[in-house]
Amino acid sequence: MRIRTTAATATVVGALALSVVAIPSAQADGRYGDIAITKVTVNGGKNVVVGTSAVKKFSVTIQAKDDSGIKAAEVNLIGPSFGFLETSDTKCSGNTCTAKFVVDPKVDLAYRNDVAGNWYVDAWVDAKDGDYVWTEKAKAFKLQRASRLSVNAAPEPVKKGKTLTVTGKLERANWETFKYHGYGSQSVKLQFLKKGAKSWSTVKTVKGSSTGTLKTTVKASADGYWRYSFAGTASTPAVSSTGDFVDVK
């Protein structure tokens, strides 16, 4: 992995790099010959979610076609605020090339939260007969800060018709401190699962405080589970708390 800084220094420690300097202008999309990229898949079709300490491993697969066969590929990932990930671990077999990435939040993310959000795959594929194709933004995906959500409904048990207070907190990974911090001022759904039911129903939408704390009240009507559910943003994945069961007398 190689880390490049604004001072243009570099430390070589492996196969992946996150650049925090301006990226040189790449040439426009283009090709030579009859080669074509047919499909690009990132992380099995899921967004890439990174926490505060665990290393995240994922792959980008490029499927292409050419009458002579596919020889090699180069895959770069481009993100906001000049985020840039590259890998030297790319192998091709048949018409499929697989690029493997390893992201360590304490090394590759360079202490920056601003690289979370919408990312793109830039791909160059070479055929065995010399044909090539270069495609910018061949695929979009999200590199996100891991999220977590808690809930507590009280009192437990509670008399039917009495007030329940439901509290919780929405947090997300901070790549600058390597801790979880409250994700403030976000809309979160309060949901209820009646005992014996199979699906959750949304009771109301709650706006979190500036520190991510959640608090609201409801009337207790039946035994069941209460939870908070967050739809997610470009930089933060959707998350639901575990259900908190309340016995209604």
PDB file of C-alpha atoms in Angstrom:
ATOM      1  CA  MET A   1       0.000   0.000   0.000  1.00  0.00           C
ATOM      2  CA  ARG A   2       1.257   3.441  -0.830  1.00  0.00           C
ATOM      3  CA  ILE A   3       0.163   6.642   0.885  1.00  0.00           C
ATOM      4  CA  ARG A   4       0.708   9.917  -0.931  1.00  0.00           C
ATOM      5  CA  THR A   5       0.393  13.193   0.952  1.00  0.00           C
ATOM      6  CA  THR A   6       0.027  16.836   0.040  1.00  0.00           C
ATOM      7  CA  ALA A   7       3.773  17.154   0.489  1.00  0.00           C
ATOM      8  CA  ALA A   8       4.131  14.640  -2.347  1.00  0.00           C
ATOM      9  CA  THR A   9       5.937  12.194  -0.102  1.00  0.00           C
ATOM     10  CA  ALA A  10       5.275   8.473  -0.371  1.00  0.00           C
ATOM     11  CA  THR A  11       5.581   5.536   1.975  1.00  0.00           C
ATOM     12  CA  VAL A  12       5.531   2.114   0.333  1.00  0.00           C
ATOM     13  CA  VAL A  13       3.822  -0.519   2.492  1.00  0.00           C
ATOM     14  CA  GLY A  14       1.775  -2.673   0.079  1.00  0.00           C
ATOM     15  CA  ALA A  15      -0.561  -2.549  -2.924  1.00  0.00           C
ATOM     16  CA  LEU A  16      -3.232   0.072  -2.216  1.00  0.00           C
ATOM     17  CA  ALA A  17      -3.100   3.854  -2.240  1.00  0.00           C
ATOM     18  CA  LEU A  18      -5.326   6.720  -1.147  1.00  0.00           C
ATOM     19  CA  SER A  19      -4.241   9.986  -2.672  1.00  0.00           C
ATOM     20  CA  VAL A  20      -5.023  13.316  -1.052  1.00  0.00           C
ATOM     21  CA  VAL A  21      -3.449  15.381  -3.777  1.00  0.00           C
ATOM     22  CA  ALA A  22      -4.984  16.562  -7.021  1.00  0.00           C
ATOM     23  CA  ILE A  23      -5.324  13.760  -9.565  1.00  0.00           C
ATOM     24  CA  PRO A  24      -3.842  14.454 -13.005  1.00  0.00           C
ATOM     25  CA  SER A  25      -6.400  14.667 -15.783  1.00  0.00           C
ATOM     26  CA  ALA A  26      -6.992  11.259 -17.302  1.00  0.00           C
ATOM     27  CA  GLN A  27      -7.537  10.863 -20.996  1.00  0.00           C
ATOM     28  CA  ALA A  28     -11.128  10.671 -22.162  1.00  0.00           C
ATOM     29  CA  ASP A  29     -12.996   7.417 -22.688  1.00  0.00           C
ATOM     30  CA  GLY A  30     -11.794   5.634 -25.758  1.00  0.00           C
ATOM     31  CA  ARG A  31     -10.880   2.389 -27.429  1.00  0.00           C
ATOM     32  CA  TYR A  32      -8.893   0.773 -30.180  1.00  0.00           C
ATOM     33  CA  GLY A  33     -10.335  -2.251 -31.964  1.00  0.00           C
ATOM     34  CA  ASP A  34     -13.423  -4.292 -31.154  1.00  0.00           C
ATOM     35  CA  ILE A  35     -12.826  -4.788 -27.426  1.00  0.00           C
ATOM     36  CA  ALA A  36     -15.639  -3.780 -25.045  1.00  0.00           C
ATOM     37  CA  ILE A  37     -16.313  -3.759 -21.313  1.00  0.00           C
ATOM     38  CA  THR A  38     -19.594  -5.587 -20.710  1.00  0.00           C
ATOM     39  CA  LYS A  39     -20.017  -5.493 -16.929  1.00  0.00           C
ATOM     40  CA  VAL A  40     -18.408  -4.023 -13.808  1.00  0.00           C
ATOM     41  CA  THR A  41     -19.207  -5.232 -10.279  1.00  0.00           C
ATOM     42  CA  VAL A  42     -17.923  -3.707  -7.024  1.00  0.00           C
ATOM     43  CA  ASN A  43     -17.946  -5.685  -3.763  1.00  0.00           C
ATOM     44  CA  GLY A  44     -20.495  -8.157  -5.063  1.00  0.00           C
ATOM     45  CA  GLY A  45     -22.938  -5.348  -5.801  1.00  0.00           C
ATOM     46  CA  LYS A  46     -22.859  -3.892  -2.288  1.00  0.00           C
ATOM     47  CA  ASN A  47     -21.509  -0.560  -1.081  1.00  0.00           C
ATOM     48  CA  VAL A  48     -18.124  -0.610   0.642  1.00  0.00           C
ATOM     49  CA  VAL A  49     -18.594   0.081   4.362  1.00  0.00           C
ATOM     50  CA  VAL A  50     -15.559   0.774   6.560  1.00  0.00           C
ATOM     51  CA  GLY A  51     -15.492   1.145  10.342  1.00  0.00           C
ATOM     52  CA  THR A  52     -12.853   2.537  12.685  1.00  0.00           C
ATOM     53  CA  SER A  53     -10.364  -0.331  12.921  1.00  0.00           C
ATOM     54  CA  ALA A  54     -11.209  -3.471  10.945  1.00  0.00           C
ATOM     55  CA  VAL A  55      -9.548  -3.893   7.555  1.00  0.00           C
ATOM     56  CA  LYS A  56     -12.043  -4.056   4.682  1.00  0.00           C
ATOM     57  CA  LYS A  57     -11.298  -6.362   1.748  1.00  0.00           C
ATOM     58  CA  PHE A  58     -13.304  -6.212  -1.465  1.00  0.00           C
ATOM     59  CA  SER A  59     -12.982  -6.900  -5.184  1.00  0.00           C
ATOM     60  CA  VAL A  60     -13.867  -5.172  -8.428  1.00  0.00           C
ATOM     61  CA  THR A  61     -14.600  -7.501 -11.355  1.00  0.00           C
ATOM     62  CA  ILE A  62     -14.407  -6.333 -14.943  1.00  0.00           C
ATOM     63  CA  GLN A  63     -16.015  -8.437 -17.666  1.00  0.00           C
ATOM     64  CA  ALA A  64     -14.949  -7.662 -21.211  1.00  0.00           C
ATOM     65  CA  LYS A  65     -15.027  -9.232 -24.657  1.00  0.00           C
ATOM     66  CA  ASP A  66     -12.633  -9.324 -27.602  1.00  0.00           C
ATOM     67  CA  ASP A  67     -12.170 -11.876 -30.388  1.00  0.00           C
ATOM     68  CA  SER A  68      -8.546 -12.462 -29.340  1.00  0.00           C
ATOM     69  CA  GLY A  69      -9.223 -12.752 -25.583  1.00  0.00           C
ATOM     70  CA  ILE A  70      -8.477 -10.483 -22.637  1.00  0.00           C
ATOM     71  CA  LYS A  71      -4.854  -9.980 -21.598  1.00  0.00           C
ATOM     72  CA  ALA A  72      -4.763  -7.515 -18.693  1.00  0.00           C
ATOM     73  CA  ALA A  73      -6.591  -4.704 -16.901  1.00  0.00           C
ATOM     74  CA  GLU A  74      -5.881  -1.679 -14.747  1.00  0.00           C
ATOM     75  CA  VAL A  75      -8.504  -0.594 -12.212  1.00  0.00           C
ATOM     76  CA  ASN A  76      -8.545   2.687 -10.275  1.00  0.00           C
ATOM     77  CA  LEU A  77     -11.209   3.953  -7.891  1.00  0.00           C
ATOM     78  CA  ILE A  78     -11.981   7.682  -7.849  1.00  0.00           C
ATOM     79  CA  GLY A  79     -13.805   9.416  -4.990  1.00  0.00           C
ATOM     80  CA  PRO A  80     -14.731  12.863  -3.652  1.00  0.00           C
ATOM     81  CA  SER A  81     -12.132  15.369  -2.456  1.00  0.00           C
ATOM     82  CA  PHE A  82      -9.523  13.815  -4.753  1.00  0.00           C
ATOM     83  CA  GLY A  83      -9.874  10.384  -3.161  1.00  0.00           C
ATOM     84  CA  PHE A  84      -7.957   7.821  -5.202  1.00  0.00           C
ATOM     85  CA  LEU A  85      -7.486   4.069  -4.664  1.00  0.00           C
ATOM     86  CA  GLU A  86      -5.342   1.842  -6.828  1.00  0.00           C
ATOM     87  CA  THR A  87      -4.151  -1.753  -6.578  1.00  0.00           C
ATOM     88  CA  SER A  88      -1.390  -3.866  -8.085  1.00  0.00           C
ATOM     89  CA  ASP A  89      -3.348  -7.062  -7.391  1.00  0.00           C
ATOM     90  CA  THR A  90      -5.336  -7.493 -10.633  1.00  0.00           C
ATOM     91  CA  LYS A  91      -5.590 -10.830 -12.427  1.00  0.00           C
ATOM     92  CA  CYS A  92      -7.424 -11.834 -15.605  1.00  0.00           C
ATOM     93  CA  SER A  93      -8.853 -15.219 -16.503  1.00  0.00           C
ATOM     94  CA  GLY A  94     -10.953 -15.760 -19.604  1.00  0.00           C
ATOM     95  CA  ASN A  95     -13.084 -12.655 -20.095  1.00  0.00           C
ATOM     96  CA  THR A  96     -13.015 -11.607 -16.431  1.00  0.00           C
ATOM     97  CA  CYS A  97     -10.445  -9.483 -14.606  1.00  0.00           C
ATOM     98  CA  THR A  98     -10.531  -9.202 -10.809  1.00  0.00           C
ATOM     99  CA  ALA A  99      -8.886  -6.368  -8.878  1.00  0.00           C
ATOM    100  CA  LYS A 100      -8.524  -6.895  -5.131  1.00  0.00           C
ATOM    101  CA  PHE A 101      -8.512  -3.963  -2.712  1.00  0.00           C
ATOM    102  CA  VAL A 102      -7.668  -3.840   0.983  1.00  0.00           C
ATOM    103  CA  VAL A 103      -8.654  -0.722   2.934  1.00  0.00           C
ATOM    104  CA  ASP A 104      -7.288  -0.083   6.413  1.00  0.00           C
ATOM    105  CA  PRO A 105      -9.127   2.930   7.915  1.00  0.00           C
ATOM    106  CA  LYS A 106      -6.120   3.890  10.026  1.00  0.00           C
ATOM    107  CA  VAL A 107      -3.784   3.920   7.029  1.00  0.00           C
ATOM    108  CA  ASP A 108      -5.550   4.207   3.671  1.00  0.00           C
ATOM    109  CA  LEU A 109      -8.222   6.735   4.599  1.00  0.00           C
ATOM    110  CA  ALA A 110      -5.541   9.219   5.648  1.00  0.00           C
ATOM    111  CA  TYR A 111      -7.518  10.579   8.608  1.00  0.00           C
ATOM    112  CA  ARG A 112     -10.163  12.042   6.308  1.00  0.00           C
ATOM    113  CA  ASN A 113     -13.934  11.799   6.519  1.00  0.00           C
ATOM    114  CA  ASP A 114     -14.441  13.823   3.344  1.00  0.00           C
ATOM    115  CA  VAL A 115     -13.593  10.887   1.070  1.00  0.00           C
ATOM    116  CA  ALA A 116     -16.790   9.077   2.114  1.00  0.00           C
ATOM    117  CA  GLY A 117     -19.602   9.172  -0.432  1.00  0.00           C
ATOM    118  CA  ASN A 118     -19.957   8.510  -4.155  1.00  0.00           C
ATOM    119  CA  TRP A 119     -17.044   6.725  -5.859  1.00  0.00           C
ATOM    120  CA  TYR A 120     -16.430   5.513  -9.416  1.00  0.00           C
ATOM    121  CA  VAL A 121     -14.473   2.792 -11.176  1.00  0.00           C
ATOM    122  CA  ASP A 122     -12.053   3.792 -13.935  1.00  0.00           C
ATOM    123  CA  ALA A 123     -11.020   0.770 -16.007  1.00  0.00           C
ATOM    124  CA  TRP A 124      -8.462   0.081 -18.728  1.00  0.00           C
ATOM    125  CA  VAL A 125      -8.592  -3.352 -20.406  1.00  0.00           C
ATOM    126  CA  ASP A 126      -6.077  -4.735 -22.927  1.00  0.00           C
ATOM    127  CA  ALA A 127      -6.808  -7.511 -25.401  1.00  0.00           C
ATOM    128  CA  LYS A 128      -4.263 -10.084 -26.565  1.00  0.00           C
ATOM    129  CA  ASP A 129      -4.211  -8.622 -30.100  1.00  0.00           C
ATOM    130  CA  GLY A 130      -3.364  -5.086 -28.919  1.00  0.00           C
ATOM    131  CA  ASP A 131      -6.895  -3.730 -28.771  1.00  0.00           C
ATOM    132  CA  TYR A 132      -7.716  -1.700 -25.670  1.00  0.00           C
ATOM    133  CA  VAL A 133     -10.615   0.144 -24.056  1.00  0.00           C
ATOM    134  CA  TRP A 134     -10.513   2.896 -21.413  1.00  0.00           C
ATOM    135  CA  THR A 135     -13.686   3.888 -19.553  1.00  0.00           C
ATOM    136  CA  GLU A 136     -13.995   6.554 -16.878  1.00  0.00           C
ATOM    137  CA  LYS A 137     -16.834   6.101 -14.388  1.00  0.00           C
ATOM    138  CA  ALA A 138     -17.495   2.596 -15.642  1.00  0.00           C
ATOM    139  CA  LYS A 139     -19.381   1.894 -12.411  1.00  0.00           C
ATOM    140  CA  ALA A 140     -20.621   3.922  -9.444  1.00  0.00           C
ATOM    141  CA  PHE A 141     -20.592   2.770  -5.837  1.00  0.00           C
ATOM    142  CA  LYS A 142     -20.404   4.228  -2.334  1.00  0.00           C
ATOM    143  CA  LEU A 143     -17.533   4.151   0.161  1.00  0.00           C
ATOM    144  CA  GLN A 144     -19.288   4.688   3.482  1.00  0.00           C
ATOM    145  CA  ARG A 145     -18.581   5.301   7.157  1.00  0.00           C
ATOM    146  CA  ALA A 146     -20.021   2.400   9.160  1.00  0.00           C
ATOM    147  CA  SER A 147     -23.100   3.232  11.235  1.00  0.00           C
ATOM    148  CA  ARG A 148     -24.752   1.881  14.361  1.00  0.00           C
ATOM    149  CA  LEU A 149     -28.055   2.614  16.089  1.00  0.00           C
ATOM    150  CA  SER A 150     -29.350   1.879  19.591  1.00  0.00           C
ATOM    151  CA  VAL A 151     -32.819   1.879  21.179  1.00  0.00           C
ATOM    152  CA  ASN A 152     -34.382   1.659  24.638  1.00  0.00           C
ATOM    153  CA  ALA A 153     -38.099   1.718  25.408  1.00  0.00           C
ATOM    154  CA  ALA A 154     -39.128   2.398  29.027  1.00  0.00           C
ATOM    155  CA  PRO A 155     -40.687   1.706  31.430  1.00  0.00           C
ATOM    156  CA  GLU A 156     -40.763  -2.077  31.138  1.00  0.00           C
ATOM    157  CA  PRO A 157     -43.309  -3.485  31.782  1.00  0.00           C
ATOM    158  CA  VAL A 158     -45.907  -0.772  31.196  1.00  0.00           C
ATOM    159  CA  LYS A 159     -49.653  -0.500  31.652  1.00  0.00           C
ATOM    160  CA  LYS A 160     -51.774  -0.359  28.513  1.00  0.00           C
ATOM    161  CA  GLY A 161     -52.479   3.224  27.473  1.00  0.00           C
ATOM    162  CA  LYS A 162     -49.577   4.622  29.460  1.00  0.00           C
ATOM    163  CA  THR A 163     -46.672   6.547  27.938  1.00  0.00           C
ATOM    164  CA  LEU A 164     -43.561   4.836  26.661  1.00  0.00           C
ATOM    165  CA  THR A 165     -40.386   6.859  26.218  1.00  0.00           C
ATOM    166  CA  VAL A 166     -38.183   5.551  23.420  1.00  0.00           C
ATOM    167  CA  THR A 167     -34.582   6.764  23.364  1.00  0.00           C
ATOM    168  CA  GLY A 168     -31.587   5.872  21.233  1.00  0.00           C
ATOM    169  CA  LYS A 169     -28.575   7.176  19.400  1.00  0.00           C
ATOM    170  CA  LEU A 170     -27.377   7.180  15.792  1.00  0.00           C
ATOM    171  CA  GLU A 171     -23.582   7.012  15.384  1.00  0.00           C
ATOM    172  CA  ARG A 172     -21.104   6.558  12.575  1.00  0.00           C
ATOM    173  CA  ALA A 173     -17.409   5.867  12.206  1.00  0.00           C
ATOM    174  CA  ASN A 174     -15.112   8.857  12.318  1.00  0.00           C
ATOM    175  CA  TRP A 175     -11.949   8.217  10.261  1.00  0.00           C
ATOM    176  CA  GLU A 176     -10.185  11.177  11.851  1.00  0.00           C
ATOM    177  CA  THR A 177     -10.480   9.999  15.464  1.00  0.00           C
ATOM    178  CA  PHE A 178     -11.068   6.259  14.815  1.00  0.00           C
ATOM    179  CA  LYS A 179     -14.061   6.319  17.136  1.00  0.00           C
ATOM    180  CA  TYR A 180     -17.833   6.379  16.652  1.00  0.00           C
ATOM    181  CA  HIS A 181     -19.456   9.794  16.989  1.00  0.00           C
ATOM    182  CA  GLY A 182     -23.102  10.859  16.968  1.00  0.00           C
ATOM    183  CA  TYR A 183     -24.567  11.506  13.503  1.00  0.00           C
ATOM    184  CA  GLY A 184     -26.610  14.603  14.174  1.00  0.00           C
ATOM    185  CA  SER A 185     -29.839  16.080  12.811  1.00  0.00           C
ATOM    186  CA  GLN A 186     -30.884  12.977  10.868  1.00  0.00           C
ATOM    187  CA  SER A 187     -34.440  11.708  10.397  1.00  0.00           C
ATOM    188  CA  VAL A 188     -34.942   8.233  11.854  1.00  0.00           C
ATOM    189  CA  LYS A 189     -38.080   6.083  11.804  1.00  0.00           C
ATOM    190  CA  LEU A 190     -39.542   4.668  15.006  1.00  0.00           C
ATOM    191  CA  GLN A 191     -40.975   1.247  14.191  1.00  0.00           C
ATOM    192  CA  PHE A 192     -43.087  -1.329  16.046  1.00  0.00           C
ATOM    193  CA  LEU A 193     -43.397  -5.103  15.626  1.00  0.00           C
ATOM    194  CA  LYS A 194     -46.443  -6.460  17.451  1.00  0.00           C
ATOM    195  CA  LYS A 195     -45.889  -9.778  19.212  1.00  0.00           C
ATOM    196  CA  GLY A 196     -46.671 -12.544  16.725  1.00  0.00           C
ATOM    197  CA  ALA A 197     -46.495 -10.248  13.672  1.00  0.00           C
ATOM    198  CA  LYS A 198     -43.997 -10.694  10.836  1.00  0.00           C
ATOM    199  CA  SER A 199     -43.400  -7.148   9.615  1.00  0.00           C
ATOM    200  CA  TRP A 200     -42.440  -3.842  11.203  1.00  0.00           C
ATOM    201  CA  SER A 201     -44.713  -0.806  10.938  1.00  0.00           C
ATOM    202  CA  THR A 202     -43.511   2.786  11.072  1.00  0.00           C
ATOM    203  CA  VAL A 203     -45.130   4.729  13.899  1.00  0.00           C
ATOM    204  CA  LYS A 204     -43.465   8.120  13.393  1.00  0.00           C
ATOM    205  CA  THR A 205     -40.325   9.847  12.147  1.00  0.00           C
ATOM    206  CA  VAL A 206     -38.010  11.327  14.762  1.00  0.00           C
ATOM    207  CA  LYS A 207     -35.398  14.028  14.146  1.00  0.00           C
ATOM    208  CA  GLY A 208     -32.159  13.397  16.016  1.00  0.00           C
ATOM    209  CA  SER A 209     -30.327  16.033  18.024  1.00  0.00           C
ATOM    210  CA  SER A 210     -27.061  17.621  16.919  1.00  0.00           C
ATOM    211  CA  THR A 211     -25.242  14.793  18.710  1.00  0.00           C
ATOM    212  CA  GLY A 212     -27.355  12.005  17.229  1.00  0.00           C
ATOM    213  CA  THR A 213     -29.500  11.300  20.294  1.00  0.00           C
ATOM    214  CA  LEU A 214     -33.121  10.271  19.731  1.00  0.00           C
ATOM    215  CA  LYS A 215     -36.089  10.637  22.057  1.00  0.00           C
ATOM    216  CA  THR A 216     -39.840  10.419  21.589  1.00  0.00           C
ATOM    217  CA  THR A 217     -42.969   9.163  23.365  1.00  0.00           C
ATOM    218  CA  VAL A 218     -45.787   6.815  22.327  1.00  0.00           C
ATOM    219  CA  LYS A 219     -48.802   5.213  23.977  1.00  0.00           C
ATOM    220  CA  ALA A 220     -48.390   1.565  24.923  1.00  0.00           C
ATOM    221  CA  SER A 221     -51.054  -0.532  23.218  1.00  0.00           C
ATOM    222  CA  ALA A 222     -49.770  -4.106  22.897  1.00  0.00           C
ATOM    223  CA  ASP A 223     -46.834  -6.397  23.595  1.00  0.00           C
ATOM    224  CA  GLY A 224     -44.121  -6.043  20.989  1.00  0.00           C
ATOM    225  CA  TYR A 225     -40.736  -4.787  19.889  1.00  0.00           C
ATOM    226  CA  TRP A 226     -39.645  -1.195  19.329  1.00  0.00           C
ATOM    227  CA  ARG A 227     -36.735  -0.129  17.134  1.00  0.00           C
ATOM    228  CA  TYR A 228     -35.250   2.837  15.299  1.00  0.00           C
ATOM    229  CA  SER A 229     -34.439   2.546  11.592  1.00  0.00           C
ATOM    230  CA  PHE A 230     -32.216   4.897   9.556  1.00  0.00           C
ATOM    231  CA  ALA A 231     -32.475   4.996   5.751  1.00  0.00           C
ATOM    232  CA  GLY A 232     -28.848   6.041   5.209  1.00  0.00           C
ATOM    233  CA  THR A 233     -27.105   8.749   3.185  1.00  0.00           C
ATOM    234  CA  ALA A 234     -24.422   8.767   0.508  1.00  0.00           C
ATOM    235  CA  SER A 235     -21.695   8.714   3.164  1.00  0.00           C
ATOM    236  CA  THR A 236     -23.405   6.493   5.748  1.00  0.00           C
ATOM    237  CA  PRO A 237     -25.195   3.145   5.274  1.00  0.00           C
ATOM    238  CA  ALA A 238     -28.715   2.321   6.372  1.00  0.00           C
ATOM    239  CA  VAL A 239     -28.985   0.704   9.800  1.00  0.00           C
ATOM    240  CA  SER A 240     -31.688  -0.532  12.170  1.00  0.00           C
ATOM    241  CA  SER A 241     -31.342  -1.097  15.889  1.00  0.00           C
ATOM    242  CA  THR A 242     -32.179  -4.420  17.462  1.00  0.00           C
ATOM    243  CA  GLY A 243     -35.739  -4.606  18.753  1.00  0.00           C
ATOM    244  CA  ASP A 244     -36.467  -3.794  22.402  1.00  0.00           C
ATOM    245  CA  PHE A 245     -39.383  -5.893  23.687  1.00  0.00           C
ATOM    246  CA  VAL A 246     -41.964  -4.238  25.938  1.00  0.00           C
ATOM    247  CA  ASP A 247     -44.529  -6.197  27.968  1.00  0.00           C
ATOM    248  CA  VAL A 248     -47.821  -4.318  28.131  1.00  0.00           C
ATOM    249  CA  LYS A 249     -49.988  -5.218  31.111  1.00  0.00           C
TER     250      LYS A 249
END
